[in-house]
PDB file of C-alpha atoms in Angstrom:
ATOM      1  CA  MET D   7     174.386  34.637  45.202  1.00 52.00           C
ATOM      2  CA  SER D   8     175.812  31.493  45.839  1.00 77.00           C
ATOM      3  CA  LYS D   9     173.213  28.794  46.341  1.00 82.00           C
ATOM      4  CA  ILE D  10     175.196  27.010  48.890  1.00 86.00           C
ATOM      5  CA  ARG D  11     175.460  30.164  51.014  1.00 88.00           C
ATOM      6  CA  ARG D  12     171.777  30.713  50.653  1.00 89.00           C
ATOM      7  CA  TRP D  13     170.845  27.105  51.788  1.00 91.00           C
ATOM      8  CA  ALA D  14     173.375  27.247  54.662  1.00 92.00           C
ATOM      9  CA  VAL D  15     171.777  30.459  55.748  1.00 91.00           C
ATOM     10  CA  TYR D  16     168.331  28.834  55.275  1.00 93.00           C
ATOM     11  CA  PHE D  17     169.207  25.684  57.395  1.00 95.00           C
ATOM     12  CA  GLY D  18     170.979  27.735  59.997  1.00 94.00           C
ATOM     13  CA  GLY D  19     167.852  29.671  60.415  1.00 93.00           C
ATOM     14  CA  LEU D  20     165.855  26.501  60.898  1.00 95.00           C
ATOM     15  CA  PHE D  21     168.099  25.285  63.458  1.00 96.00           C
ATOM     16  CA  LEU D  22     167.981  28.263  65.528  1.00 95.00           C
ATOM     17  CA  MET D  23     164.084  28.123  65.222  1.00 94.00           C
ATOM     18  CA  ALA D  24     164.164  24.663  66.388  1.00 96.00           C
ATOM     19  CA  ALA D  25     166.490  25.424  69.290  1.00 96.00           C
ATOM     20  CA  GLY D  26     163.893  28.157  70.183  1.00 95.00           C
ATOM     21  CA  VAL D  27     161.097  25.713  70.142  1.00 95.00           C
ATOM     22  CA  SER D  28     163.043  23.470  72.538  1.00 96.00           C
ATOM     23  CA  PHE D  29     163.623  26.171  74.957  1.00 96.00           C
ATOM     24  CA  SER D  30     159.906  26.984  75.118  1.00 95.00           C
ATOM     25  CA  VAL D  31     159.287  23.431  75.785  1.00 95.00           C
ATOM     26  CA  LEU D  32     161.956  23.511  78.580  1.00 95.00           C
ATOM     27  CA  SER D  33     160.402  26.700  79.949  1.00 95.00           C
ATOM     28  CA  GLY D  34     157.052  24.993  80.970  1.00 94.00           C
ATOM     29  CA  LEU D  35     155.424  28.420  80.205  1.00 95.00           C
ATOM     30  CA  GLY D  36     153.953  27.219  77.017  1.00 94.00           C
ATOM     31  CA  VAL D  37     155.163  26.924  73.345  1.00 93.00           C
ATOM     32  CA  SER D  38     154.649  29.619  70.568  1.00 89.00           C
ATOM     33  CA  PRO D  39     151.309  29.449  69.055  1.00 90.00           C
ATOM     34  CA  ILE D  40     152.234  27.462  65.695  1.00 89.00           C
ATOM     35  CA  ASP D  41     153.977  24.990  67.605  1.00 93.00           C
ATOM     36  CA  THR D  42     150.981  23.977  69.947  1.00 95.00           C
ATOM     37  CA  ILE D  43     149.488  21.005  67.820  1.00 96.00           C
ATOM     38  CA  PRO D  44     152.818  19.356  67.357  1.00 96.00           C
ATOM     39  CA  TYR D  45     153.345  19.709  71.178  1.00 96.00           C
ATOM     40  CA  VAL D  46     149.993  18.506  72.205  1.00 97.00           C
ATOM     41  CA  THR D  47     149.819  15.533  69.925  1.00 97.00           C
ATOM     42  CA  SER D  48     153.284  14.625  70.953  1.00 96.00           C
ATOM     43  CA  VAL D  49     151.938  14.548  74.450  1.00 96.00           C
ATOM     44  CA  ILE D  50     148.659  12.683  73.725  1.00 96.00           C
ATOM     45  CA  PHE D  51     150.715  10.004  71.882  1.00 96.00           C
ATOM     46  CA  GLN D  52     153.631  10.034  74.168  1.00 95.00           C
ATOM     47  CA  SER D  53     156.044  10.110  71.263  1.00 95.00           C
ATOM     48  CA  ASP D  54     158.685  12.548  70.063  1.00 96.00           C
ATOM     49  CA  MET D  55     157.634  16.023  69.359  1.00 96.00           C
ATOM     50  CA  GLY D  56     159.928  16.315  66.295  1.00 96.00           C
ATOM     51  CA  LEU D  57     158.285  13.332  64.787  1.00 96.00           C
ATOM     52  CA  TRP D  58     154.789  15.145  65.239  1.00 97.00           C
ATOM     53  CA  THR D  59     156.186  18.530  64.035  1.00 97.00           C
ATOM     54  CA  ALA D  60     157.146  16.816  60.605  1.00 96.00           C
ATOM     55  CA  ILE D  61     153.554  15.042  60.476  1.00 97.00           C
ATOM     56  CA  ILE D  62     151.757  18.392  61.097  1.00 96.00           C
ATOM     57  CA  PHE D  63     153.733  20.546  58.711  1.00 96.00           C
ATOM     58  CA  ALA D  64     153.047  17.931  56.023  1.00 96.00           C
ATOM     59  CA  CYS D  65     149.387  18.334  56.732  1.00 96.00           C
ATOM     60  CA  TYR D  66     149.943  21.823  56.369  1.00 96.00           C
ATOM     61  CA  VAL D  67     151.129  21.461  52.967  1.00 96.00           C
ATOM     62  CA  GLY D  68     148.103  19.552  52.198  1.00 96.00           C
ATOM     63  CA  LEU D  69     145.909  22.236  53.604  1.00 96.00           C
ATOM     64  CA  GLN D  70     147.627  24.744  51.188  1.00 96.00           C
ATOM     65  CA  ALA D  71     146.686  22.495  48.269  1.00 96.00           C
ATOM     66  CA  ILE D  72     142.956  22.419  49.492  1.00 96.00           C
ATOM     67  CA  ILE D  73     142.812  26.042  49.863  1.00 96.00           C
ATOM     68  CA  LEU D  74     144.556  27.016  46.536  1.00 95.00           C
ATOM     69  CA  ARG D  75     143.177  24.008  44.532  1.00 93.00           C
ATOM     70  CA  ARG D  76     144.469  24.492  41.036  1.00 92.00           C
ATOM     71  CA  ASP D  77     146.615  27.527  42.002  1.00 92.00           C
ATOM     72  CA  PHE D  78     148.654  25.201  44.348  1.00 95.00           C
ATOM     73  CA  PRO D  79     152.314  25.874  43.287  1.00 92.00           C
ATOM     74  CA  LYS D  80     153.791  22.264  42.685  1.00 91.00           C
ATOM     75  CA  ARG D  81     157.208  23.448  44.224  1.00 92.00           C
ATOM     76  CA  ASN D  82     155.276  23.700  47.533  1.00 93.00           C
ATOM     77  CA  ILE D  83     155.393  20.027  47.838  1.00 95.00           C
ATOM     78  CA  LEU D  84     159.086  20.604  48.791  1.00 94.00           C
ATOM     79  CA  GLN D  85     158.029  21.986  52.080  1.00 95.00           C
ATOM     80  CA  ILE D  86     157.354  18.574  53.127  1.00 96.00           C
ATOM     81  CA  PRO D  87     161.206  17.457  53.109  1.00 96.00           C
ATOM     82  CA  ILE D  88     161.708  20.870  54.726  1.00 95.00           C
ATOM     83  CA  GLY D  89     159.292  20.140  57.450  1.00 95.00           C
ATOM     84  CA  ILE D  90     160.780  16.696  58.083  1.00 96.00           C
ATOM     85  CA  CYS D  91     164.277  18.337  58.350  1.00 96.00           C
ATOM     86  CA  PHE D  92     162.900  20.918  60.785  1.00 96.00           C
ATOM     87  CA  GLY D  93     161.311  18.068  62.806  1.00 96.00           C
ATOM     88  CA  TRP D  94     164.615  16.317  62.984  1.00 97.00           C
ATOM     89  CA  PHE D  95     166.245  19.419  64.241  1.00 97.00           C
ATOM     90  CA  VAL D  96     163.380  19.873  66.876  1.00 97.00           C
ATOM     91  CA  SER D  97     164.303  16.297  68.215  1.00 97.00           C
ATOM     92  CA  VAL D  98     168.017  17.028  68.183  1.00 97.00           C
ATOM     93  CA  THR D  99     167.636  20.260  70.178  1.00 97.00           C
ATOM     94  CA  ASN D 100     165.074  18.838  72.685  1.00 96.00           C
ATOM     95  CA  THR D 101     167.666  15.970  73.191  1.00 96.00           C
ATOM     96  CA  LEU D 102     170.573  18.457  73.620  1.00 95.00           C
ATOM     97  CA  GLU D 103     168.912  21.125  75.843  1.00 94.00           C
ATOM     98  CA  SER D 104     167.093  18.446  78.241  1.00 92.00           C
ATOM     99  CA  ALA D 105     170.674  16.814  78.770  1.00 94.00           C
ATOM    100  CA  LEU D 106     172.884  19.858  79.050  1.00 95.00           C
ATOM    101  CA  LEU D 107     170.681  22.459  80.509  1.00 95.00           C
ATOM    102  CA  PRO D 108     169.116  22.684  84.280  1.00 95.00           C
ATOM    103  CA  ALA D 109     165.551  22.042  84.815  1.00 93.00           C
ATOM    104  CA  ALA D 110     163.292  24.973  84.985  1.00 93.00           C
ATOM    105  CA  ASP D 111     162.490  24.643  88.423  1.00 92.00           C
ATOM    106  CA  SER D 112     162.089  28.294  89.294  1.00 95.00           C
ATOM    107  CA  TYR D 113     159.995  30.966  87.704  1.00 95.00           C
ATOM    108  CA  PRO D 114     162.908  33.279  86.860  1.00 95.00           C
ATOM    109  CA  LEU D 115     164.676  30.454  84.984  1.00 96.00           C
ATOM    110  CA  GLN D 116     161.348  29.767  83.259  1.00 96.00           C
ATOM    111  CA  LEU D 117     161.189  33.314  81.962  1.00 96.00           C
ATOM    112  CA  LEU D 118     164.915  33.234  80.957  1.00 96.00           C
ATOM    113  CA  TYR D 119     164.188  29.977  78.919  1.00 96.00           C
ATOM    114  CA  LEU D 120     161.077  31.679  77.348  1.00 96.00           C
ATOM    115  CA  LEU D 121     163.299  34.842  76.514  1.00 96.00           C
ATOM    116  CA  LEU D 122     165.896  32.798  74.754  1.00 96.00           C
ATOM    117  CA  SER D 123     163.083  30.817  72.867  1.00 95.00           C
ATOM    118  CA  MET D 124     161.798  34.138  71.481  1.00 93.00           C
ATOM    119  CA  MET D 125     165.059  35.287  70.631  1.00 94.00           C
ATOM    120  CA  LEU D 126     166.145  32.191  68.761  1.00 95.00           C
ATOM    121  CA  ILE D 127     162.918  31.849  66.854  1.00 91.00           C
ATOM    122  CA  GLY D 128     162.934  35.554  65.844  1.00 89.00           C
ATOM    123  CA  PHE D 129     166.635  35.264  64.700  1.00 91.00           C
ATOM    124  CA  GLY D 130     166.001  32.157  62.915  1.00 90.00           C
ATOM    125  CA  ILE D 131     162.928  33.358  60.958  1.00 88.00           C
ATOM    126  CA  SER D 132     165.047  36.386  59.795  1.00 87.00           C
ATOM    127  CA  PHE D 133     167.640  34.270  58.646  1.00 89.00           C
ATOM    128  CA  TYR D 134     165.510  31.787  56.769  1.00 87.00           C
ATOM    129  CA  VAL D 135     163.512  34.462  55.263  1.00 84.00           C
ATOM    130  CA  GLU D 136     166.652  36.385  54.204  1.00 86.00           C
ATOM    131  CA  ALA D 137     167.855  33.315  52.192  1.00 87.00           C
ATOM    132  CA  ASP D 138     164.822  33.625  49.982  1.00 83.00           C
ATOM    133  CA  LEU D 139     164.212  30.177  49.142  1.00 88.00           C
ATOM    134  CA  MET D 140     161.104  28.636  50.401  1.00 88.00           C
ATOM    135  CA  SER D 141     158.407  29.265  52.987  1.00 88.00           C
ATOM    136  CA  MET D 142     157.939  26.903  55.948  1.00 92.00           C
ATOM    137  CA  PRO D 143     154.499  24.998  55.787  1.00 93.00           C
ATOM    138  CA  ALA D 144     152.832  27.037  58.259  1.00 90.00           C
ATOM    139  CA  GLU D 145     153.652  30.448  56.547  1.00 89.00           C
ATOM    140  CA  GLY D 146     152.615  28.734  53.451  1.00 91.00           C
ATOM    141  CA  VAL D 147     149.154  28.314  54.642  1.00 93.00           C
ATOM    142  CA  ALA D 148     148.788  31.854  55.788  1.00 91.00           C
ATOM    143  CA  GLN D 149     150.168  33.182  52.302  1.00 91.00           C
ATOM    144  CA  ALA D 150     147.489  30.617  50.692  1.00 94.00           C
ATOM    145  CA  ILE D 151     144.795  32.139  52.934  1.00 93.00           C
ATOM    146  CA  ALA D 152     145.805  35.614  51.815  1.00 91.00           C
ATOM    147  CA  ALA D 153     145.835  34.763  48.147  1.00 92.00           C
ATOM    148  CA  ARG D 154     142.401  33.088  48.348  1.00 92.00           C
ATOM    149  CA  THR D 155     140.729  35.821  50.461  1.00 92.00           C
ATOM    150  CA  GLY D 156     142.574  39.038  49.492  1.00 90.00           C
ATOM    151  CA  TRP D 157     143.583  39.528  53.186  1.00 89.00           C
ATOM    152  CA  GLN D 158     146.825  41.204  54.272  1.00 85.00           C
ATOM    153  CA  LEU D 159     149.511  38.549  54.933  1.00 78.00           C
ATOM    154  CA  SER D 160     149.850  39.614  58.377  1.00 75.00           C
ATOM    155  CA  SER D 161     146.112  39.145  59.029  1.00 84.00           C
ATOM    156  CA  SER D 162     146.078  35.735  57.482  1.00 88.00           C
ATOM    157  CA  LYS D 163     149.118  34.876  59.822  1.00 85.00           C
ATOM    158  CA  ILE D 164     147.207  36.091  62.993  1.00 84.00           C
ATOM    159  CA  LEU D 165     144.162  34.209  61.988  1.00 89.00           C
ATOM    160  CA  PHE D 166     145.945  31.006  61.205  1.00 91.00           C
ATOM    161  CA  ASP D 167     148.152  30.931  64.478  1.00 89.00           C
ATOM    162  CA  TRP D 168     145.222  31.447  66.745  1.00 89.00           C
ATOM    163  CA  SER D 169     143.060  28.869  64.997  1.00 93.00           C
ATOM    164  CA  VAL D 170     146.126  26.518  65.518  1.00 94.00           C
ATOM    165  CA  VAL D 171     146.014  27.398  69.209  1.00 93.00           C
ATOM    166  CA  ALA D 172     142.062  26.866  69.264  1.00 94.00           C
ATOM    167  CA  VAL D 173     142.531  23.357  67.911  1.00 96.00           C
ATOM    168  CA  SER D 174     145.206  22.675  70.534  1.00 96.00           C
ATOM    169  CA  LEU D 175     142.947  23.805  73.229  1.00 96.00           C
ATOM    170  CA  LEU D 176     140.015  21.594  71.928  1.00 96.00           C
ATOM    171  CA  LEU D 177     142.584  18.426  71.875  1.00 96.00           C
ATOM    172  CA  CYS D 178     143.663  19.207  75.309  1.00 96.00           C
ATOM    173  CA  TRP D 179     140.048  19.288  76.355  1.00 95.00           C
ATOM    174  CA  LEU D 180     138.814  16.410  74.631  1.00 95.00           C
ATOM    175  CA  VAL D 181     141.829  14.029  75.096  1.00 95.00           C
ATOM    176  CA  LEU D 182     144.035  15.217  77.836  1.00 93.00           C
ATOM    177  CA  HIS D 183     141.329  16.768  80.145  1.00 93.00           C
ATOM    178  CA  ARG D 184     143.863  19.353  81.179  1.00 93.00           C
ATOM    179  CA  LEU D 185     145.709  22.348  79.573  1.00 90.00           C
ATOM    180  CA  ASP D 186     149.308  21.325  78.423  1.00 93.00           C
ATOM    181  CA  GLY D 187     151.709  23.603  76.508  1.00 90.00           C
ATOM    182  CA  ILE D 188     149.468  26.610  76.451  1.00 92.00           C
ATOM    183  CA  ARG D 189     150.158  28.985  79.063  1.00 92.00           C
ATOM    184  CA  GLU D 190     151.196  32.754  79.425  1.00 93.00           C
ATOM    185  CA  GLY D 191     154.215  32.026  77.511  1.00 92.00           C
ATOM    186  CA  THR D 192     152.337  31.278  74.423  1.00 92.00           C
ATOM    187  CA  LEU D 193     150.807  34.798  74.644  1.00 90.00           C
ATOM    188  CA  ILE D 194     154.053  36.489  75.284  1.00 92.00           C
ATOM    189  CA  ALA D 195     155.487  34.490  72.351  1.00 89.00           C
ATOM    190  CA  ALA D 196     152.726  35.674  69.812  1.00 84.00           C
ATOM    191  CA  PHE D 197     154.212  39.371  70.542  1.00 85.00           C
ATOM    192  CA  GLY D 198     157.986  38.684  71.768  1.00 88.00           C
ATOM    193  CA  VAL D 199     158.825  36.715  68.497  1.00 87.00           C
ATOM    194  CA  GLY D 200     158.185  39.705  66.212  1.00 83.00           C
ATOM    195  CA  LEU D 201     159.994  42.022  68.401  1.00 87.00           C
ATOM    196  CA  PHE D 202     163.126  39.913  68.164  1.00 88.00           C
ATOM    197  CA  LEU D 203     162.558  39.455  64.397  1.00 84.00           C
ATOM    198  CA  ARG D 204     162.441  43.161  64.032  1.00 84.00           C
ATOM    199  CA  LEU D 205     165.817  43.417  66.127  1.00 87.00           C
ATOM    200  CA  SER D 206     167.424  40.804  64.095  1.00 85.00           C
ATOM    201  CA  GLN D 207     166.589  42.677  60.661  1.00 79.00           C
ATOM    202  CA  ARG D 208     167.950  45.872  62.044  1.00 82.00           C
ATOM    203  CA  THR D 209     171.250  44.250  63.242  1.00 85.00           C
ATOM    204  CA  LEU D 210     172.145  40.463  62.467  1.00 80.00           C
ATOM    205  CA  CYS D 211     170.807  40.617  58.781  1.00 75.00           C
ATOM    206  CA  ARG D 212     173.195  43.097  57.527  1.00 78.00           C
ATOM    207  CA  GLY D 213     176.039  40.478  58.264  1.00 83.00           C
ATOM    208  CA  VAL D 214     173.818  38.001  56.578  1.00 83.00           C
ATOM    209  CA  ARG D 215     173.453  39.923  53.564  1.00 79.00           C
ATOM    210  CA  ARG D 216     177.133  40.354  53.322  1.00 82.00           C
ATOM    211  CA  PHE D 217     177.681  36.557  53.663  1.00 83.00           C
ATOM    212  CA  LEU D 218     175.205  35.966  50.867  1.00 80.00           C
ATOM    213  CA  HIS D 219     176.659  38.560  48.630  1.00 77.00           C
ATOM    214  CA  PRO D 220     180.426  38.269  49.085  1.00 74.00           C
ATOM    215  CA  ALA D 221     180.833  40.228  45.727  1.00 69.00           C
ATOM    216  CA  GLY D 222     178.926  43.330  47.063  1.00 63.00           C
ATOM    217  CA  LEU D 223     175.323  43.960  48.318  1.00 56.00           C
ATOM    218  CA  PRO D 224     172.935  44.850  45.723  1.00 56.00           C
ATOM    219  CA  ALA D 225     172.117  48.568  45.191  1.00 52.00           C
ATOM    220  CA  GLY D 226     170.217  50.167  47.932  1.00 52.00           C
ATOM    221  CA  GLU D 227     170.994  47.383  50.470  1.00 52.00           C
ATOM    222  CA  ALA D 228     174.555  48.562  51.417  1.00 47.00           C
ATOM    223  CA  GLU D 229     173.158  50.198  54.530  1.00 45.00           C
TER     224      GLU D 229
END
């Protein structure tokens, strides 16, 4: 499998995810659970969400090190530049979508943007997972929790995602004195992204595998 092809699919997936994050912001119905802290901190400090995405994701790498201690894989430090790249993607897609798309001034348009957000995030996750290179920092924390506790990864992911939402709610209450970035769309995205991820794995990922394996798919993956 060509490393260049793998990295192309990986970063393509990250860009799709970033575009999905930007659509969730544009919708005004609330961002997906894992993006709530970067969004709320960007509102608190009146600064770029992409910047805070990179900062928070770097903190997640530190959290992995705290959880795993001596078992922390040194290669996971590379998640920091990956997080910086993803944060830059978020800044770019926020700028592009705000400039090119109409404001979500009606609830049907808000729902459409939310739907596009879930689709892009779900498809993006499936792409970067298919490349099989490196977990994103947030997923790395869920993996660390699972490794330390012996829980299933899905249970650790749910715990971490909703812990992030809880921290965001606390920040809104203590600093903003209002709810911001956490609405019905946050709850919908918690389930909807998974549905689009499953859809992508059943459809688009076949083409991705063919791209990654131009000489032919490994045995058992042809169908």
